[in-house]
Coordinates of C-alpha atoms in Angstrom, one line a residue:
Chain R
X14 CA -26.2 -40.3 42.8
X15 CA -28.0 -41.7 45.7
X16 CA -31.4 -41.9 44.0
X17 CA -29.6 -42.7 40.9
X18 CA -28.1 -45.6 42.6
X19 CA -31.5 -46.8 43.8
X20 CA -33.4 -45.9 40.7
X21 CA -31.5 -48.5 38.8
X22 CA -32.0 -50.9 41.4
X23 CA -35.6 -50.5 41.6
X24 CA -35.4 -50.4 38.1
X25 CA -36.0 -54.5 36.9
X26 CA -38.5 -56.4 34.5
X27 CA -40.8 -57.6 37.4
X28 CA -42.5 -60.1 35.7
X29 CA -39.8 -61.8 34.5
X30 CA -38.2 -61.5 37.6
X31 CA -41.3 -63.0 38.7
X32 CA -41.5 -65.7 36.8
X33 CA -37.9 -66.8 37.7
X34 CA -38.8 -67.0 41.0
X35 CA -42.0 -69.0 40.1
X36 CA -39.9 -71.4 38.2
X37 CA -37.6 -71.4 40.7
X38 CA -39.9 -72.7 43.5
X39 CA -41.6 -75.2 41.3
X40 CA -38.3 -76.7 40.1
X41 CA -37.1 -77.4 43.6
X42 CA -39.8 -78.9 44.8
X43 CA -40.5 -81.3 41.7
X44 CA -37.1 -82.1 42.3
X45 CA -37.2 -82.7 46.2
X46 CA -39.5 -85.6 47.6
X47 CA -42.1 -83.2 48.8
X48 CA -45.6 -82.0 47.6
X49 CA -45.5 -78.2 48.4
X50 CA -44.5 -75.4 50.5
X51 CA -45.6 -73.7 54.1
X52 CA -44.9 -70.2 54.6
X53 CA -45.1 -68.6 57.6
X54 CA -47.1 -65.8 57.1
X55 CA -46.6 -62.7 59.4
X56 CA -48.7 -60.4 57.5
X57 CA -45.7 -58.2 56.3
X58 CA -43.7 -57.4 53.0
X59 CA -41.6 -60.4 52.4
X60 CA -43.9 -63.5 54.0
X61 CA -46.9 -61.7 51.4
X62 CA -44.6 -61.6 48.3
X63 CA -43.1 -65.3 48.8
X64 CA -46.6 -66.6 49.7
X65 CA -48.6 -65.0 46.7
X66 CA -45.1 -66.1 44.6
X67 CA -45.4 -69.7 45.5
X68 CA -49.1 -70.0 44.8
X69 CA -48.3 -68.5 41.3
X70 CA -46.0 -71.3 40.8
X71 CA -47.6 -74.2 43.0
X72 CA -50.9 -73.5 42.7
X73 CA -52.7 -73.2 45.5
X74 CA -53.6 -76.4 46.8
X75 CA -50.0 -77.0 47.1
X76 CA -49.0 -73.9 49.3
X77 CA -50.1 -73.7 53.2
X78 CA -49.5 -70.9 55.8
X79 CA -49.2 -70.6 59.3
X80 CA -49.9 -67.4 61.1
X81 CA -47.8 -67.3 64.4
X82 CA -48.4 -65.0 66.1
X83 CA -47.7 -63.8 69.7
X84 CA -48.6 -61.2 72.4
X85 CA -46.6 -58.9 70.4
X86 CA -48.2 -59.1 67.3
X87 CA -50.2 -56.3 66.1
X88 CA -53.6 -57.3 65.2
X89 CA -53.9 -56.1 61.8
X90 CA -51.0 -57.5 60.4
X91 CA -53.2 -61.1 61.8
X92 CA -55.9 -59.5 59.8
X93 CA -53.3 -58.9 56.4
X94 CA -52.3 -62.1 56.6
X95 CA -56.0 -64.0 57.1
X96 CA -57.4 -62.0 54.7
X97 CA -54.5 -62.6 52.2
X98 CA -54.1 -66.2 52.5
X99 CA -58.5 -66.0 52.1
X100 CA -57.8 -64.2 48.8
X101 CA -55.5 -66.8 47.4
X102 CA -57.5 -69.5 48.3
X103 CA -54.6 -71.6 50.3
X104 CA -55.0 -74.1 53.3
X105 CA -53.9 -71.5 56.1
X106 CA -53.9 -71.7 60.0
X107 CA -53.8 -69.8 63.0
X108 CA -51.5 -71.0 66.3
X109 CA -51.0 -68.4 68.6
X110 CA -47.9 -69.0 70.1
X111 CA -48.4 -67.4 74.0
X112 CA -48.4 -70.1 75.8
X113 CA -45.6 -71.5 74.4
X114 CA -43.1 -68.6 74.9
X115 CA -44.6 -68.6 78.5
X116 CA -43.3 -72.1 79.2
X117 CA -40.3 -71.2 78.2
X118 CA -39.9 -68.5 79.8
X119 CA -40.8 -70.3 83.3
X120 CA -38.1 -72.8 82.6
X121 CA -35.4 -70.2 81.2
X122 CA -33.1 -67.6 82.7
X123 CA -34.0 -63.7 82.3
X124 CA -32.8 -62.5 79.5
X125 CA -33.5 -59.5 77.3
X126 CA -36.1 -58.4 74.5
X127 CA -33.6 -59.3 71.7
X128 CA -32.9 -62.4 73.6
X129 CA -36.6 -63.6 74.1
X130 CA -37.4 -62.4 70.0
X131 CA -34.6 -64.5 69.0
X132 CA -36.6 -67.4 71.1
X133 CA -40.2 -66.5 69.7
X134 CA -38.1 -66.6 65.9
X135 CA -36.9 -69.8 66.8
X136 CA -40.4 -71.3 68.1
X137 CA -42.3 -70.3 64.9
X138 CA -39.7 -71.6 63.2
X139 CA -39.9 -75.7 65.4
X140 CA -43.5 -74.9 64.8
X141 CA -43.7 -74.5 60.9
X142 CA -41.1 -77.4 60.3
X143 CA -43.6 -79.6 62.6
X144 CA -46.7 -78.6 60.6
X145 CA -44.7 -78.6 56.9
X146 CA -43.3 -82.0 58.1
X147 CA -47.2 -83.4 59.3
X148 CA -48.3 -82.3 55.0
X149 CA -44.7 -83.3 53.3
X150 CA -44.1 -79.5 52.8
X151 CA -40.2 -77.5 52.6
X152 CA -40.4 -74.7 54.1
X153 CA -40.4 -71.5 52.3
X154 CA -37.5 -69.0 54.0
X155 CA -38.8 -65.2 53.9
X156 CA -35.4 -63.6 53.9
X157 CA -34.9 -60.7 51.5
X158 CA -31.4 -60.1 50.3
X159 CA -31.0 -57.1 52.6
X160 CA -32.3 -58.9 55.6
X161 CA -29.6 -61.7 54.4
X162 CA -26.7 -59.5 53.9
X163 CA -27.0 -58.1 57.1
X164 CA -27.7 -60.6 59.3
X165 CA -31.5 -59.5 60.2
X166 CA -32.7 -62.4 60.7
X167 CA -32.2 -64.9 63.8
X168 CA -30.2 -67.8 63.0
X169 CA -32.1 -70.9 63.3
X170 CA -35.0 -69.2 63.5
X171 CA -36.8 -67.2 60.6
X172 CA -33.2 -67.6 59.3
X173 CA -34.1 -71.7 59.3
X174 CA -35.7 -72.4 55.7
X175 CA -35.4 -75.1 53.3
X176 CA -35.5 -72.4 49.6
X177 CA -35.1 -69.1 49.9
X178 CA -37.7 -67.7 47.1
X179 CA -36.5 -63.4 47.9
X180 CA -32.7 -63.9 49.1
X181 CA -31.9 -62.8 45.2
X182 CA -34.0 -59.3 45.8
X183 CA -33.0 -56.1 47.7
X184 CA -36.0 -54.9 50.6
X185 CA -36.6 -51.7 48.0
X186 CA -36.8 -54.3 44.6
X187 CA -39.3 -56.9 47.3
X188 CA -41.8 -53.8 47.8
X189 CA -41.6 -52.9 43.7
X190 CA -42.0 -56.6 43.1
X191 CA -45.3 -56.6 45.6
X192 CA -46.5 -54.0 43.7
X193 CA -45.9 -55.6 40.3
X194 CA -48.0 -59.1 41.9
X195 CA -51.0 -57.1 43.4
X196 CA -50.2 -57.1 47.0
X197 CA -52.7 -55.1 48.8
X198 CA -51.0 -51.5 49.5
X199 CA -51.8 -51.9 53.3
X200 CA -49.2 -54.6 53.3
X201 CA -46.8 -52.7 50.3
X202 CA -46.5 -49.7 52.6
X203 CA -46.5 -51.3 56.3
X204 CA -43.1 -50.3 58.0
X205 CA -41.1 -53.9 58.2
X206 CA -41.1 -55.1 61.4
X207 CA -40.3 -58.9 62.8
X208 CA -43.2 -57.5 65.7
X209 CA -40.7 -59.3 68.1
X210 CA -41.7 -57.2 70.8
X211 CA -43.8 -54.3 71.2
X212 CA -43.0 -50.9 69.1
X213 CA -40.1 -52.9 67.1
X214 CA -39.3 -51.3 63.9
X215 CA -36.7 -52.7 61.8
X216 CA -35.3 -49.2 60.6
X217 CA -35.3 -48.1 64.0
X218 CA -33.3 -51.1 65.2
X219 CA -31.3 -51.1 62.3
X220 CA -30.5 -46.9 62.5
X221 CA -31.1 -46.6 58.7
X222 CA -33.8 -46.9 56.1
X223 CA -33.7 -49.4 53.5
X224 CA -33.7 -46.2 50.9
X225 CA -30.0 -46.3 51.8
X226 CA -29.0 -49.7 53.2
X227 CA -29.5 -50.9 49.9
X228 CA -27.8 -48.5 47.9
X229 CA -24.5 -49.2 50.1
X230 CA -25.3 -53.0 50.0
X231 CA -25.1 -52.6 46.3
X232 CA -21.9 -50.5 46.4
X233 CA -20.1 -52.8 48.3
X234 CA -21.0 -55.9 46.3
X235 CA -19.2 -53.9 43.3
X236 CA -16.3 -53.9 45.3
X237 CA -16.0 -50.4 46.1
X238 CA -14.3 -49.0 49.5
X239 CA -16.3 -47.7 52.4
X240 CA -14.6 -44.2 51.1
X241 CA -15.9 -44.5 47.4
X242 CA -19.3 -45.9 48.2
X243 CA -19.7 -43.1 51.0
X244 CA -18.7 -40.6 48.4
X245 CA -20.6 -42.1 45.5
X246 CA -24.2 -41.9 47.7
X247 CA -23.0 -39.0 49.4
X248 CA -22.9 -40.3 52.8
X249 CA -20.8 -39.9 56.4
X250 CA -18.4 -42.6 55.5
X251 CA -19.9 -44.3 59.2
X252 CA -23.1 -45.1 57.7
X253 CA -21.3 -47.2 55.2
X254 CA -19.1 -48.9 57.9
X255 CA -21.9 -49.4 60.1
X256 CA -23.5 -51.6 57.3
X257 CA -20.0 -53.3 56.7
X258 CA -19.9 -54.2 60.1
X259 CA -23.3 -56.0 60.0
X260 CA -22.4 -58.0 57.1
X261 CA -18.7 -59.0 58.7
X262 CA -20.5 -59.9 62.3
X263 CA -23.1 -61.2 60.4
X264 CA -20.9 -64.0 57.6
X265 CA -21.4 -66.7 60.0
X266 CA -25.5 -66.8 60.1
X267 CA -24.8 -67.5 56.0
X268 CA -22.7 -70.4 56.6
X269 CA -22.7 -73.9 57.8
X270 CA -21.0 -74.3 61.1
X271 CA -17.5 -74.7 60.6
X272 CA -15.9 -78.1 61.4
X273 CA -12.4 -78.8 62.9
X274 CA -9.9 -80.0 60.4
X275 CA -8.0 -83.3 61.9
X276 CA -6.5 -84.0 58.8
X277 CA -4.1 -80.6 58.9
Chain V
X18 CA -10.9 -106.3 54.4
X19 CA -13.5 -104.5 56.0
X20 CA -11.5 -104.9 59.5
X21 CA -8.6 -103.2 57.9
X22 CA -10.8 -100.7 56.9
X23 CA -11.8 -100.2 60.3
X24 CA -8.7 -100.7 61.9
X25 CA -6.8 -98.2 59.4
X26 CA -9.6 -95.7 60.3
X27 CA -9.6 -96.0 64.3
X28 CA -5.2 -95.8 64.1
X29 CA -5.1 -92.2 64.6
X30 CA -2.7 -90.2 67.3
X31 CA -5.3 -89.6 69.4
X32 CA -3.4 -87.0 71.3
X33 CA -2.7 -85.1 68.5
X34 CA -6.0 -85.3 67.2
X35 CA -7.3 -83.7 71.0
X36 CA -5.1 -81.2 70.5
X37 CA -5.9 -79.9 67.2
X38 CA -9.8 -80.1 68.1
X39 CA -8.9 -78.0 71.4
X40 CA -6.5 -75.5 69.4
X41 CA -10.0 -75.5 67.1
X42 CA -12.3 -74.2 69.6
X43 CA -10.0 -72.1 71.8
X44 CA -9.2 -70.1 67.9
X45 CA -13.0 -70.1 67.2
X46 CA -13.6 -68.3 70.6
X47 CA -10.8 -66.1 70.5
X48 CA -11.8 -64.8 67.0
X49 CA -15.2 -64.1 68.0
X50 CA -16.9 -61.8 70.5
X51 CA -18.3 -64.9 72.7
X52 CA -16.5 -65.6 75.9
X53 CA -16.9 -69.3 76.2
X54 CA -19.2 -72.2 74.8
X55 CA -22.2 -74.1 75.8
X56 CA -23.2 -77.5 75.4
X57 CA -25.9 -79.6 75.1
X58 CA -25.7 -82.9 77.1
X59 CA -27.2 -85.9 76.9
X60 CA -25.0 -87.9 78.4
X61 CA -24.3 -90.1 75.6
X62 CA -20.6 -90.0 73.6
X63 CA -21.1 -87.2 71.3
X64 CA -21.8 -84.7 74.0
X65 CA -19.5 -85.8 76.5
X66 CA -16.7 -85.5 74.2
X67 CA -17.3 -82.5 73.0
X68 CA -17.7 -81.0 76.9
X69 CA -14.1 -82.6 77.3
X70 CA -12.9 -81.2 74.4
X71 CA -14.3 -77.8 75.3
X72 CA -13.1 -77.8 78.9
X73 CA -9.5 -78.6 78.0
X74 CA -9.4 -75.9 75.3
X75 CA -11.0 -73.1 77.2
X76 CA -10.6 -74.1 81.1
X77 CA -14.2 -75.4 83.1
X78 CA -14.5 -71.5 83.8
X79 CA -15.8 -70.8 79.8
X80 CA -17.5 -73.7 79.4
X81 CA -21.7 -74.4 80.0
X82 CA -23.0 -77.4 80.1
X83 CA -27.1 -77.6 79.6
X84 CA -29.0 -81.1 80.2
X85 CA -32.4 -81.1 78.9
X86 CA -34.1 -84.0 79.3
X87 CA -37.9 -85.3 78.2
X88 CA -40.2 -88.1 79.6
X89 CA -38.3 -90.0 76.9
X90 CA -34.9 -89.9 78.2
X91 CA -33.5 -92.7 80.5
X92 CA -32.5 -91.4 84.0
X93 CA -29.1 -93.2 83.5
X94 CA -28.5 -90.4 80.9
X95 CA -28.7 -87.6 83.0
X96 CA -26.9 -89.0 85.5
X97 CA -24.1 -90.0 83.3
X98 CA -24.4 -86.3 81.8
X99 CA -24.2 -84.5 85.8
X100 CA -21.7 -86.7 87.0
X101 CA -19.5 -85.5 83.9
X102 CA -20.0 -82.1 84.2
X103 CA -19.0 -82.3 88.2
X104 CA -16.2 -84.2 87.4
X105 CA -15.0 -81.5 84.9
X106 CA -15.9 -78.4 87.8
X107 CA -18.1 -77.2 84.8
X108 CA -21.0 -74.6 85.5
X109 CA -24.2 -76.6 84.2
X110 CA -28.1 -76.6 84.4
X111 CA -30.7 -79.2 84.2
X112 CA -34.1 -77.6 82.2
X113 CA -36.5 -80.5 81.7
X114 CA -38.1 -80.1 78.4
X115 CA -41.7 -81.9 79.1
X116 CA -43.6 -79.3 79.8
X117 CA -42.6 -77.1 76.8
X118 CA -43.2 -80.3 74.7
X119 CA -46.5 -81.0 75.9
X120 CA -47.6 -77.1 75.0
X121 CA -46.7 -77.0 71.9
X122 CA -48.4 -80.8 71.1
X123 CA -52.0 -79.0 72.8
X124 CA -51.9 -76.6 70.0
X125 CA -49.8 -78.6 67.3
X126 CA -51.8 -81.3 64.6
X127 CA -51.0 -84.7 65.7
X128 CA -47.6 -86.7 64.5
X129 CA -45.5 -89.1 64.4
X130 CA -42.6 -90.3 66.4
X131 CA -40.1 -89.1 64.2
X132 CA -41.8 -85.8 63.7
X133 CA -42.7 -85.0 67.7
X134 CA -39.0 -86.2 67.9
X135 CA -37.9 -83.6 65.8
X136 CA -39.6 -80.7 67.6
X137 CA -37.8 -82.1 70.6
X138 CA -34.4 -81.8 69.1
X139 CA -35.8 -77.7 67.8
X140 CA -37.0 -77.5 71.4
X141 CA -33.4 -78.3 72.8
X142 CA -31.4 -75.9 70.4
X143 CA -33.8 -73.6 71.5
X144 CA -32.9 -73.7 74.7
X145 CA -29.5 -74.2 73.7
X146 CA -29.2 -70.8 71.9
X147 CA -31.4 -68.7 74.5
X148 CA -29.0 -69.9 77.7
X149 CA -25.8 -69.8 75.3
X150 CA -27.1 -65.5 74.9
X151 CA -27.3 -64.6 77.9
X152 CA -23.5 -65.6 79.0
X153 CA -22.4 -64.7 76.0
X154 CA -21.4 -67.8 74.7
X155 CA -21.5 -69.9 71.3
X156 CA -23.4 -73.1 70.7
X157 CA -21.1 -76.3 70.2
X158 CA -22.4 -79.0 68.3
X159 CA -21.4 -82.6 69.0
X160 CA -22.3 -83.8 65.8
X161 CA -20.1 -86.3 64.6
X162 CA -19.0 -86.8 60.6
X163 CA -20.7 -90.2 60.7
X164 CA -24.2 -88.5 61.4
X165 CA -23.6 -85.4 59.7
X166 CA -22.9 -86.8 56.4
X167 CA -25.7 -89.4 56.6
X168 CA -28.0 -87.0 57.8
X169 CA -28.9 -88.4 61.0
X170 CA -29.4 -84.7 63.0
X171 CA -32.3 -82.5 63.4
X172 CA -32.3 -79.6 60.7
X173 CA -31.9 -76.5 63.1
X174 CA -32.2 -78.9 66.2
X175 CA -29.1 -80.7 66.8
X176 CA -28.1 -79.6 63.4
X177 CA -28.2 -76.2 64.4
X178 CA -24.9 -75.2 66.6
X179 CA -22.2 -72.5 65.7
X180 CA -19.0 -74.8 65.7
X181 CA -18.6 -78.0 64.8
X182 CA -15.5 -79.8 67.0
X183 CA -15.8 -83.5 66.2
X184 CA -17.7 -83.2 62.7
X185 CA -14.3 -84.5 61.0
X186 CA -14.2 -87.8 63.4
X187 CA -16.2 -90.6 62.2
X188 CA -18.2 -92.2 64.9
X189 CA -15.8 -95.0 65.7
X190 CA -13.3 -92.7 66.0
X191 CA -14.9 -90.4 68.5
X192 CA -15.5 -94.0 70.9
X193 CA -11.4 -94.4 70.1
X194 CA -11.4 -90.5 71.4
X195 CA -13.2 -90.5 74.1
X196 CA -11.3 -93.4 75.5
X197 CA -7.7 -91.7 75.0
X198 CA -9.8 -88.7 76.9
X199 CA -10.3 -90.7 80.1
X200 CA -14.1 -90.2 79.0
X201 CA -16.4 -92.9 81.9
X202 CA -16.7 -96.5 80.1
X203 CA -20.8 -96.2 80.8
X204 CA -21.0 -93.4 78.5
X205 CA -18.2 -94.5 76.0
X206 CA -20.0 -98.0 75.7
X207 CA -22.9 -97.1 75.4
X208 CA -25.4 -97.8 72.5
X209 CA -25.5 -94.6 70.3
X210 CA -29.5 -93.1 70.7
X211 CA -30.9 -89.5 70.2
X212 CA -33.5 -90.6 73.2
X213 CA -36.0 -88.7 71.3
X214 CA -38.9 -91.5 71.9
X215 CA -38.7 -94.2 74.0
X216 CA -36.3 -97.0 72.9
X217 CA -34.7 -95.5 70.0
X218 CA -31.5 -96.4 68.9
X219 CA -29.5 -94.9 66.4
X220 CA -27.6 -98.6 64.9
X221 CA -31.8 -99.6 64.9
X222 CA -33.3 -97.2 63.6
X223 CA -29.8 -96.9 60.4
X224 CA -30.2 -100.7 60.2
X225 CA -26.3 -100.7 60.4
X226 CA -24.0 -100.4 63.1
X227 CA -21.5 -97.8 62.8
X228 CA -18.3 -100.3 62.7
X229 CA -20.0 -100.9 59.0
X230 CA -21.3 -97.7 58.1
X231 CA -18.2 -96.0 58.8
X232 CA -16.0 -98.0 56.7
X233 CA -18.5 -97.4 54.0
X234 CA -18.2 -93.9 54.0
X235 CA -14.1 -93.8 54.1
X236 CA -14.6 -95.8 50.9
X237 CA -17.5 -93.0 49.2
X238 CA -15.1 -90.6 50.4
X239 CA -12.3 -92.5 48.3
X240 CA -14.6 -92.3 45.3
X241 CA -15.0 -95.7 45.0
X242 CA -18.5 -96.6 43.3
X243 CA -21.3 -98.8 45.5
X244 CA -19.8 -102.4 43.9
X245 CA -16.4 -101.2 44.3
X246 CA -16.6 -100.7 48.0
X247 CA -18.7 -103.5 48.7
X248 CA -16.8 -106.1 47.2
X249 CA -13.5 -104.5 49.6
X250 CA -15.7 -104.7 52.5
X251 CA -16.9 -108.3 51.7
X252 CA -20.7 -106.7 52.3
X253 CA -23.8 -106.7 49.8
X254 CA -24.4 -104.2 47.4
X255 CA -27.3 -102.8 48.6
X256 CA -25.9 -101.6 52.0
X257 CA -23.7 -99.5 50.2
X258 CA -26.5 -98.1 48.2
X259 CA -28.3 -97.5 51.5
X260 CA -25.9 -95.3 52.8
X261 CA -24.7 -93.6 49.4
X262 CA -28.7 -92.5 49.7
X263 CA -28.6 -91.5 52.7
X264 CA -25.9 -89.0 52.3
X265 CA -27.4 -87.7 49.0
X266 CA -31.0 -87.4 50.8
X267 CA -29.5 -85.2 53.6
X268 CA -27.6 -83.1 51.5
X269 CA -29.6 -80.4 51.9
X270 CA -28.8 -80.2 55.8
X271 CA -25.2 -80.0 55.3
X272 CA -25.8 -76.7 52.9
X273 CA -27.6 -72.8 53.0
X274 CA -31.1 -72.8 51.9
X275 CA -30.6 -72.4 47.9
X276 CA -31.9 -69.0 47.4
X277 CA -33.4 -67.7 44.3
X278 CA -30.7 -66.4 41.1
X279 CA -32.9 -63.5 39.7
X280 CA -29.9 -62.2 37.7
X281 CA -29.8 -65.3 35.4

């Protein structure tokens, strides 16, 4: 039932889902007062798939992207992302972002590597809202559903985006829909990693590949119980309540921050 | 008209109002796995109600207060912000910001006031958020409903907290507040300004001063048109239609990047 499960997911009309997100991204920004998008690109999945989505829709004179990266980032995901943003043609930069993380860190109290990736998140993200700002750009959010649902992202920080282009697609559909739009197979097959610090892997840090994740994301949406899903995909129940749990501990990085009520 | 506007707005029971706010945060921490709150301070109103707020609610004990000045923030201002923070037996640390701003303008393109003074704001919640992790503690922002439905925040700067205790006080209101609160007359009379370049100020920079705008809004909020309210406030049309644009051009602020509906 598992694969069956995942099968169907997997299992969508890419290029009209595709298009949708093309028109999608052109329709808010004709409608907004700016004159294109900035993507930060990190040469993984998700930044690949919204970049090479936006040019489809924007053309590419309208679409810039920043490369970011730090003392943690690999070098070849520097190389994807050069030689992607080359291939589409767009206005792209490199800012490595070392030094900046090192002031902080003089200024700041020790802290740990989940603590200090949450800062780097939330520098690339003052740093592509400067540049996007500088051109009259929104900035593209590179959020998959999954990511979303769980709360893998850092609030404020890759989580801080103007559209979300993905958020409607599951990791597993993101990687079918790179395949669909030509996204070289070095970047289609990479294991996802936000490269926050040094041998981070996102199924490591997460305890579970996105083979299953999604299946029990997709469960739960239908409303089924930790029980029937677990059954259903034939999984320890845990597994299911673990990704429960992330979503729960997660609800307030999808919300605005709540306001006291004087009135009641 | 317009004063009766006003003075309907600032007659509130300010000590129930206090007491909801505290009963506010002291159920927002309780509910969550944080153990206390941080807050930004600039000594300015905003921010020293909020800290007031916060330490009644939770006792000086759960409470951090974090002053983060620039080159472009008077030295009355932080003054005003540690004498508070004694005052209230609070746990607090000055970071000055300069030298973080100044790396990221060497490797930054060159900006504008406004746009520099946005990175300042990202540079602060930054900060904020990375010193708020390491205790264990959420990020309060001081926000009022004044600014937050005009739009004048940061996006993920000042914009970007995890509870909001005065975002249902208009701005008037939180001067009435902060009086009832005991709150220093140096800080509750003096001119609003995000200090983000050198002599900014907020009632400037809007071209309105609060004791209009905020009438203005009760009135939106009413669902009175532009001509409707105006004519009650005895105030031309087009100051109406200033701030009726200014809530509808920061509307995307006050919401969740729209993502993508692939299913429609």
């Amino acid at each position: 039932v598992k694969k069956a499960v995942l099968e169907n997911l997997l299992d969508k009309n890419y290029a009209s889902v595709s298009k949708k997100i093309e028109r999608f991204i052109s329709s808010y920004i004709s409608k907004s007062p700016a004159a294109g998008v900035a993507v930060g690109l990190s040469g993984g999945l998700d930044s690949s798939v919204v970049l090479k989505l936006s040019v489809n829709a924007l053309g590419p004179e309208k679409v810039a992207g920043f490369i970011l990266p730090s003392s943690t980032t690999p070098e070849q995901d520097v190389k994807d992302a050069v030689s992607l943003a080359e291939s589409l043609k767009i206005d792209y930069k490199i800012i490595d972002t070392s030094s900046i993380i090192s002031k902080y860190l003089e200024v700041l109290s020790g802290s740990t590597d989940k603590i200090r990736g949450n800062l780097v998140a939330r520098i690339r993200m003052s740093i592509l809202y400067h540049e996007a700002a500088i051109k009259n750009y929104l900035v593209a959010g590179t959020s998959d559903k999954s990511e979303f649902l769980i709360g893998y992202f850092t609030k404020f920080g890759d989580g801080g985006s103007d559209l979300l282009p993905i958020a409607g697609l599951y990791k597993t559909q993101v990687r079918a829909l790179a395949t669909y739009l030509g996204i070289p197979e070095g970047i289609v097959k990479k294991k996802s990693s936000p490269a926050l610090w040094k041998g981070q892997l996102a199924e490591k840090e997460l305890g579970m590949e996105y083979e299953i994740i999604d299946p029990i994301l997709v469960l739960l949406d239908r409303k089924l119980t930790a029980r029937q899903a677990a059954k259903k995909l034939q999984l320890p129940v845990k597994d299911v309540i673990r990704v429960q749990a992330m979503i729960k501990a997660s609800a307030h990085k999808r919300k605005i921050a709540e306001a006291a009520n004087i009135e009641k």
